[in-house]
Amino acid sequence: MEVEIRPHVGVGPFRLGMSVEEARGAFHGPGPFRTVAGDAHPGQIVLTHDESRLNIVLGFTSGALSGVELFRFQNEDADVRILFDGLDVFRTPSEDLFGQLARRGHVIEEDDLGFDALPELKVILASQSGHEHPVDEEGDPLYYDYVLVADWI
């Protein structure tokens, strides 16, 4: 499964600005997702891909999709690629990804909490997970494990 991050547009089949009904209709993308939101007009819809344990959270403001959060898969053997600017966000070491994005001209703002923002693209990357993801020699997360694509940050 490949999911493409498109700043200012959305993630995979989910387009910023789409209605709850349109977002629910887009669930039928690659792989079986299940949802935990049953409200007619939810603030969020949480999607879980059972095979990979990738989670996608769709956030709505006034009935329109305003943000998509992706939480790194937990099954390391899963055939999942989350692509941003042609780079695999969750399989490229975060330091390498950070450098490649900077070399491509993207402005990246770091903070002390581990969030890296690309403000002109309205994208945030982070390595904050408490899950059992791969770590480097110092015990720090090797990969980003969170992405937010929003209509504002």
C-alpha positions as MATLAB code, in Angstrom:
seq = 'MEVEIRPHVGVGPFRLGMSVEEARGAFHGPGPFRTVAGDAHPGQIVLTHDESRLNIVLGFTSGALSGVELFRFQNEDADVRILFDGLDVFRTPSEDLFGQLARRGHVIEEDDLGFDALPELKVILASQSGHEHPVDEEGDPLYYDYVLVADWI';
ca = [
       0.000    0.000    0.000;
       1.260    3.457   -0.903;
      -0.200    6.641    0.480;
       0.946    9.983   -0.892;
       1.151   13.144    1.207;
       0.196   16.191   -0.863;
       0.609   19.468    1.063;
      -2.294   21.919    0.656;
      -4.322   19.068   -0.893;
      -4.489   16.118    1.503;
      -3.309   12.563    2.026;
      -4.121    9.670   -0.286;
      -7.813    9.843   -1.175;
      -8.558   12.354    1.593;
      -8.757   15.960    0.351;
      -8.719   18.917    2.699;
     -12.140   20.566    2.622;
     -14.074   17.416    1.752;
     -17.235   16.669    3.719;
     -17.621   13.887    6.262;
     -19.713   11.946    3.739;
     -17.058   12.316    1.036;
     -14.342   11.206    3.471;
     -16.357    8.144    4.476;
     -16.740    7.295    0.783;
     -12.955    7.459    0.333;
     -12.288    4.675    2.892;
     -12.390    2.059    0.205;
      -8.803    2.718   -0.833;
      -6.004    0.156   -0.672;
      -6.266   -2.362    2.142;
      -9.004   -2.928    4.664;
      -9.504   -0.023    7.047;
     -11.935   -0.011    9.897;
     -13.346    3.075   11.491;
     -14.312    3.792   15.078;
     -16.436    6.923   14.494;
     -20.166    6.487   14.275;
     -21.320   10.084   14.720;
     -23.157   11.674   11.820;
     -20.986   14.798   12.131;
     -17.836   13.738   13.972;
     -14.938   15.974   14.944;
     -12.661   13.069   14.071;
     -12.768    9.759   12.284;
     -10.090    7.252   13.274;
      -9.092    4.666   10.670;
      -6.996    1.625   11.497;
      -5.343   -0.601    8.912;
      -5.409   -3.993   10.651;
      -2.571   -5.640    8.727;
       0.023   -2.892    9.233;
      -1.497   -1.210   12.309;
      -1.191    2.168   10.543;
      -3.605    4.711   11.999;
      -5.081    7.669   10.150;
      -7.054   10.334   11.985;
      -9.277   12.614    9.936;
     -10.049   15.888   11.696;
     -13.065   17.991   10.772;
     -13.875   21.642   11.410;
     -17.442   22.766   10.672;
     -18.044   19.547    8.729;
     -15.023   19.920    6.415;
     -11.796   17.911    6.548;
      -9.201   20.260    8.043;
      -6.379   17.885    8.927;
      -5.076   14.363    8.381;
      -2.812   12.723   10.939;
      -0.821    9.585   10.143;
       0.664    7.426   12.887;
       3.459    5.070   11.804;
       2.547    1.451   11.262;
       3.563   -0.954   14.018;
       4.101   -4.023   11.843;
       7.649   -3.482   10.501;
       7.139   -6.135    7.799;
       4.013   -4.460    6.424;
       4.026   -3.420    2.787;
       3.286    0.243    3.556;
       4.884    3.348    2.071;
       3.907    6.855    3.129;
       5.420    9.113    0.455;
       6.166   12.812    0.653;
       8.012   14.497   -2.204;
       8.975   10.977   -3.365;
      10.520   10.080    0.005;
       9.262    7.331    2.310;
       8.512    9.291    5.486;
       8.224    6.335    7.865;
      11.113    4.237    6.478;
      13.759    6.911    5.830;
      15.748    7.739    8.990;
      14.410   11.068   10.257;
      17.816   12.781   10.146;
      18.248   11.739    6.507;
      14.709   12.786    5.602;
      15.175   16.135    7.348;
      18.369   16.749    5.340;
      16.843   15.703    2.027;
      13.844   17.968    2.533;
      16.122   20.890    3.459;
      18.271   20.299    0.340;
      15.096   20.421   -1.756;
      14.462   23.919   -0.460;
      11.846   23.210    2.191;
      12.041   25.451    5.251;
      11.948   23.301    8.386;
      11.353   24.726   11.837;
      12.413   22.546   14.772;
      11.224   22.867   18.336;
      12.397   21.428   21.639;
       9.476   19.015   21.780;
      10.581   16.994   18.736;
       8.190   18.479   16.197;
       9.575   19.554   12.819;
       7.243   21.898   10.939;
       7.280   22.751    7.265;
       5.169   25.889    7.715;
       4.807   26.884    4.060;
       3.456   23.390    3.342;
       1.360   23.140    6.535;
       2.991   19.805    7.411;
       4.352   18.642   10.770;
       6.635   15.629   11.286;
       7.430   14.150   14.698;
       9.149   11.266   16.456;
       7.194   10.989   19.669;
       5.816    7.479   19.774;
       5.692    5.280   22.805;
       5.312    2.227   20.571;
       8.079   -0.256   19.883;
       9.563    1.414   16.805;
      13.216    1.064   15.743;
      15.705    3.261   17.617;
      19.260    4.441   16.925;
      22.390    3.735   18.994;
      21.380    6.370   21.587;
      17.877    4.944   21.942;
      16.195    7.781   20.032;
      13.504    6.999   17.437;
      15.122    6.235   14.103;
      12.162    7.329   11.981;
       9.447    9.908   12.095;
       6.329    8.250   13.442;
       3.773   11.019   12.987;
       2.708   13.322   10.160;
       0.066   16.050   10.171;
      -1.170   17.616    6.950;
      -3.558   20.473    7.660;
      -5.169   23.530    6.211;
      -3.409   25.559    8.966;
      -0.668   25.038   11.535;
];
